Amino acid sequence: MGNNRLAWWCGEWLRERGEEIAALVVHPPDRRRFGDELISTTGIAPGAVFSGDRLRDPETLAKLRAVDADIALSVLFDYILRPELIDLFPAGVVNLHPSLLPYNRGQYPNVWSIVEGTPAGVTLHYIDAGIDTGDIIAQCEVPVAPTDTGETLYRRLESAGFGLFRATWPGIRAGTAPRHPQRAGEGTYHRKRDVEQIDEIDLDREYRAGDLINTLRARTFPPHEGAYFHDGNQKIYLRLELLLEDELKGDA
């Protein structure tokens, strides 16, 4: 389940290992990125490709039940999976989430690790009825550099996630991978609309310099819009470039 570059990498790797991929669930066409590449790489027939916005339909659930898969994999998938879907898979649903759980459950983990200074990383965990609250299988911390933007951190999380998946998947399939409950009462959670509260820069407000820089760099991820301020009736968007001293000298 997924249609991002990381899902594409994982799907290609699974196919190369000889894993049988019985079905795919991808985002609708207007929200799809790398979905076509994933479908092509895995060789899934059109009748076994499902849209993420139809997962609550009884007809879709019936078709997925008929696939008779024993385990499901979710990779940066942007839909909440309900118990009736999770229960279709005897070995459960494993999720690859780009944060160091229990920190940054939910949306935009790369943004909030920079803005709030929380640990960044990637986690493989089982999906339960909550949002990114299921038992942890394995995880890997990814340091946040002072020159990171939302984009550069995201790219490193992608790479770390793929490495973690490849190292852990054989144990998951064999049923030998560890499984640890998340620490109750710890961590952070963000919704998609939370970034709206930090995106608008108020030119009449006082900011701590570090906080403003962190917001600007966290929201620098072209072609996404990111942070902005108003000039009359129009928005002026800001993207931050950060260079080490040696890099700056190299440009001279």
PDB file of C-alpha atoms in Angstrom, residues 136-249:
ATOM      1  CA  ILE A 136       7.529  -1.668  16.962  1.00  0.00           C
ATOM      2  CA  ILE A 137       9.505  -4.224  14.964  1.00  0.00           C
ATOM      3  CA  ALA A 138      12.672  -2.230  14.235  1.00  0.00           C
ATOM      4  CA  GLN A 139      13.791   1.371  13.934  1.00  0.00           C
ATOM      5  CA  CYS A 140      16.793   3.472  13.023  1.00  0.00           C
ATOM      6  CA  GLU A 141      17.648   7.012  14.109  1.00  0.00           C
ATOM      7  CA  VAL A 142      18.646   9.573  11.469  1.00  0.00           C
ATOM      8  CA  PRO A 143      20.571  12.613  12.781  1.00  0.00           C
ATOM      9  CA  VAL A 144      19.239  16.051  11.840  1.00  0.00           C
ATOM     10  CA  ALA A 145      22.007  18.282  10.465  1.00  0.00           C
ATOM     11  CA  PRO A 146      21.987  22.064  11.013  1.00  0.00           C
ATOM     12  CA  THR A 147      21.990  22.451   7.227  1.00  0.00           C
ATOM     13  CA  ASP A 148      19.021  20.134   6.679  1.00  0.00           C
ATOM     14  CA  THR A 149      15.875  21.326   4.971  1.00  0.00           C
ATOM     15  CA  GLY A 150      12.599  19.455   4.930  1.00  0.00           C
ATOM     16  CA  GLU A 151      13.662  17.997   1.596  1.00  0.00           C
ATOM     17  CA  THR A 152      17.184  16.859   2.479  1.00  0.00           C
ATOM     18  CA  LEU A 153      16.010  15.243   5.715  1.00  0.00           C
ATOM     19  CA  TYR A 154      13.154  13.519   3.890  1.00  0.00           C
ATOM     20  CA  ARG A 155      15.561  12.087   1.302  1.00  0.00           C
ATOM     21  CA  ARG A 156      17.774  10.650   4.037  1.00  0.00           C
ATOM     22  CA  LEU A 157      14.718   9.192   5.771  1.00  0.00           C
ATOM     23  CA  GLU A 158      13.758   7.538   2.475  1.00  0.00           C
ATOM     24  CA  SER A 159      17.186   5.929   2.151  1.00  0.00           C
ATOM     25  CA  ALA A 160      17.269   4.859   5.796  1.00  0.00           C
ATOM     26  CA  GLY A 161      13.768   3.445   5.500  1.00  0.00           C
ATOM     27  CA  PHE A 162      14.711   1.316   2.515  1.00  0.00           C
ATOM     28  CA  GLY A 163      17.790   0.015   4.315  1.00  0.00           C
ATOM     29  CA  LEU A 164      15.782  -0.807   7.425  1.00  0.00           C
ATOM     30  CA  PHE A 165      13.118  -2.567   5.371  1.00  0.00           C
ATOM     31  CA  ARG A 166      15.621  -4.748   3.508  1.00  0.00           C
ATOM     32  CA  ALA A 167      17.377  -5.726   6.740  1.00  0.00           C
ATOM     33  CA  THR A 168      14.168  -6.503   8.635  1.00  0.00           C
ATOM     34  CA  TRP A 169      11.780  -8.010   6.081  1.00  0.00           C
ATOM     35  CA  PRO A 170      13.282 -11.547   6.054  1.00  0.00           C
ATOM     36  CA  GLY A 171      12.676 -11.816   9.806  1.00  0.00           C
ATOM     37  CA  ILE A 172       9.138 -10.484   9.437  1.00  0.00           C
ATOM     38  CA  ARG A 173       8.329 -13.086   6.782  1.00  0.00           C
ATOM     39  CA  ALA A 174       9.888 -15.856   8.857  1.00  0.00           C
ATOM     40  CA  GLY A 175       7.950 -14.793  11.936  1.00  0.00           C
ATOM     41  CA  THR A 176      11.143 -14.263  13.935  1.00  0.00           C
ATOM     42  CA  ALA A 177      11.258 -10.441  14.027  1.00  0.00           C
ATOM     43  CA  PRO A 178      10.934  -8.868  17.490  1.00  0.00           C
ATOM     44  CA  ARG A 179       7.810  -7.001  18.519  1.00  0.00           C
ATOM     45  CA  HIS A 180       7.772  -4.359  21.268  1.00  0.00           C
ATOM     46  CA  PRO A 181       4.847  -2.215  22.462  1.00  0.00           C
ATOM     47  CA  GLN A 182       5.377   1.529  22.202  1.00  0.00           C
ATOM     48  CA  ARG A 183       5.950   3.442  25.415  1.00  0.00           C
ATOM     49  CA  ALA A 184       2.591   4.636  26.699  1.00  0.00           C
ATOM     50  CA  GLY A 185       2.155   8.368  27.168  1.00  0.00           C
ATOM     51  CA  GLU A 186       5.301   9.323  25.248  1.00  0.00           C
ATOM     52  CA  GLY A 187       5.928  10.854  21.863  1.00  0.00           C
ATOM     53  CA  THR A 188       4.285  13.464  19.660  1.00  0.00           C
ATOM     54  CA  TYR A 189       1.549  13.519  17.036  1.00  0.00           C
ATOM     55  CA  HIS A 190       0.724  15.941  14.213  1.00  0.00           C
ATOM     56  CA  ARG A 191      -2.099  16.269  11.736  1.00  0.00           C
ATOM     57  CA  LYS A 192      -1.680  17.469   8.169  1.00  0.00           C
ATOM     58  CA  ARG A 193      -3.257  20.843   8.913  1.00  0.00           C
ATOM     59  CA  ASP A 194      -0.819  21.562  11.753  1.00  0.00           C
ATOM     60  CA  VAL A 195       1.695  22.939   9.258  1.00  0.00           C
ATOM     61  CA  GLU A 196      -0.806  25.662   8.379  1.00  0.00           C
ATOM     62  CA  GLN A 197      -0.178  27.125  11.836  1.00  0.00           C
ATOM     63  CA  ILE A 198       3.517  27.615  11.131  1.00  0.00           C
ATOM     64  CA  ASP A 199       3.506  28.340   7.389  1.00  0.00           C
ATOM     65  CA  GLU A 200       2.334  31.947   7.531  1.00  0.00           C
ATOM     66  CA  ILE A 201       5.123  34.243   8.702  1.00  0.00           C
ATOM     67  CA  ASP A 202       3.700  37.309  10.449  1.00  0.00           C
ATOM     68  CA  LEU A 203       5.945  40.274   9.562  1.00  0.00           C
ATOM     69  CA  ASP A 204       4.765  42.164  12.658  1.00  0.00           C
ATOM     70  CA  ARG A 205       5.518  39.351  15.099  1.00  0.00           C
ATOM     71  CA  GLU A 206       8.722  38.797  17.042  1.00  0.00           C
ATOM     72  CA  TYR A 207      10.368  35.419  16.470  1.00  0.00           C
ATOM     73  CA  ARG A 208      13.301  33.748  18.142  1.00  0.00           C
ATOM     74  CA  ALA A 209      15.882  33.618  15.334  1.00  0.00           C
ATOM     75  CA  GLY A 210      16.478  29.889  15.688  1.00  0.00           C
ATOM     76  CA  ASP A 211      12.760  29.121  15.607  1.00  0.00           C
ATOM     77  CA  LEU A 212      12.209  31.151  12.450  1.00  0.00           C
ATOM     78  CA  ILE A 213      15.191  29.580  10.688  1.00  0.00           C
ATOM     79  CA  ASN A 214      13.977  26.116  11.661  1.00  0.00           C
ATOM     80  CA  THR A 215      10.504  26.834  10.297  1.00  0.00           C
ATOM     81  CA  LEU A 216      11.861  28.154   7.003  1.00  0.00           C
ATOM     82  CA  ARG A 217      14.264  25.287   6.469  1.00  0.00           C
ATOM     83  CA  ALA A 218      11.749  22.652   7.565  1.00  0.00           C
ATOM     84  CA  ARG A 219       9.257  23.959   5.005  1.00  0.00           C
ATOM     85  CA  THR A 220      11.801  24.191   2.184  1.00  0.00           C
ATOM     86  CA  PHE A 221      10.881  21.296  -0.068  1.00  0.00           C
ATOM     87  CA  PRO A 222      10.326  22.293  -3.716  1.00  0.00           C
ATOM     88  CA  PRO A 223       7.912  22.076  -5.425  1.00  0.00           C
ATOM     89  CA  HIS A 224       5.803  22.225  -2.234  1.00  0.00           C
ATOM     90  CA  GLU A 225       4.773  25.754  -1.339  1.00  0.00           C
ATOM     91  CA  GLY A 226       5.986  25.956   2.269  1.00  0.00           C
ATOM     92  CA  ALA A 227       6.297  29.095   4.393  1.00  0.00           C
ATOM     93  CA  TYR A 228       5.172  32.505   3.171  1.00  0.00           C
ATOM     94  CA  PHE A 229       4.280  36.061   4.168  1.00  0.00           C
ATOM     95  CA  HIS A 230       1.651  38.400   2.768  1.00  0.00           C
ATOM     96  CA  ASP A 231       2.390  41.430   0.625  1.00  0.00           C
ATOM     97  CA  GLY A 232      -0.971  43.020   0.104  1.00  0.00           C
ATOM     98  CA  ASN A 233      -3.234  40.375  -1.375  1.00  0.00           C
ATOM     99  CA  GLN A 234      -0.476  38.070  -2.571  1.00  0.00           C
ATOM    100  CA  LYS A 235       1.648  35.485  -0.821  1.00  0.00           C
ATOM    101  CA  ILE A 236       5.427  35.610  -1.024  1.00  0.00           C
ATOM    102  CA  TYR A 237       6.949  32.171  -0.506  1.00  0.00           C
ATOM    103  CA  LEU A 238      10.330  31.615   1.118  1.00  0.00           C
ATOM    104  CA  ARG A 239      12.857  28.851   0.549  1.00  0.00           C
ATOM    105  CA  LEU A 240      16.006  28.705   2.625  1.00  0.00           C
ATOM    106  CA  GLU A 241      19.446  27.668   1.365  1.00  0.00           C
ATOM    107  CA  LEU A 242      21.943  26.564   4.003  1.00  0.00           C
ATOM    108  CA  LEU A 243      25.655  26.179   3.242  1.00  0.00           C
ATOM    109  CA  LEU A 244      28.602  25.109   5.338  1.00  0.00           C
ATOM    110  CA  GLU A 245      31.484  27.561   5.384  1.00  0.00           C
ATOM    111  CA  ASP A 246      33.643  25.310   3.185  1.00  0.00           C
ATOM    112  CA  GLU A 247      30.837  25.037   0.637  1.00  0.00           C
ATOM    113  CA  LEU A 248      30.508  28.789   0.499  1.00  0.00           C
ATOM    114  CA  LYS A 249      34.247  29.177  -0.071  1.00  0.00           C
TER     115      LYS A 249
END
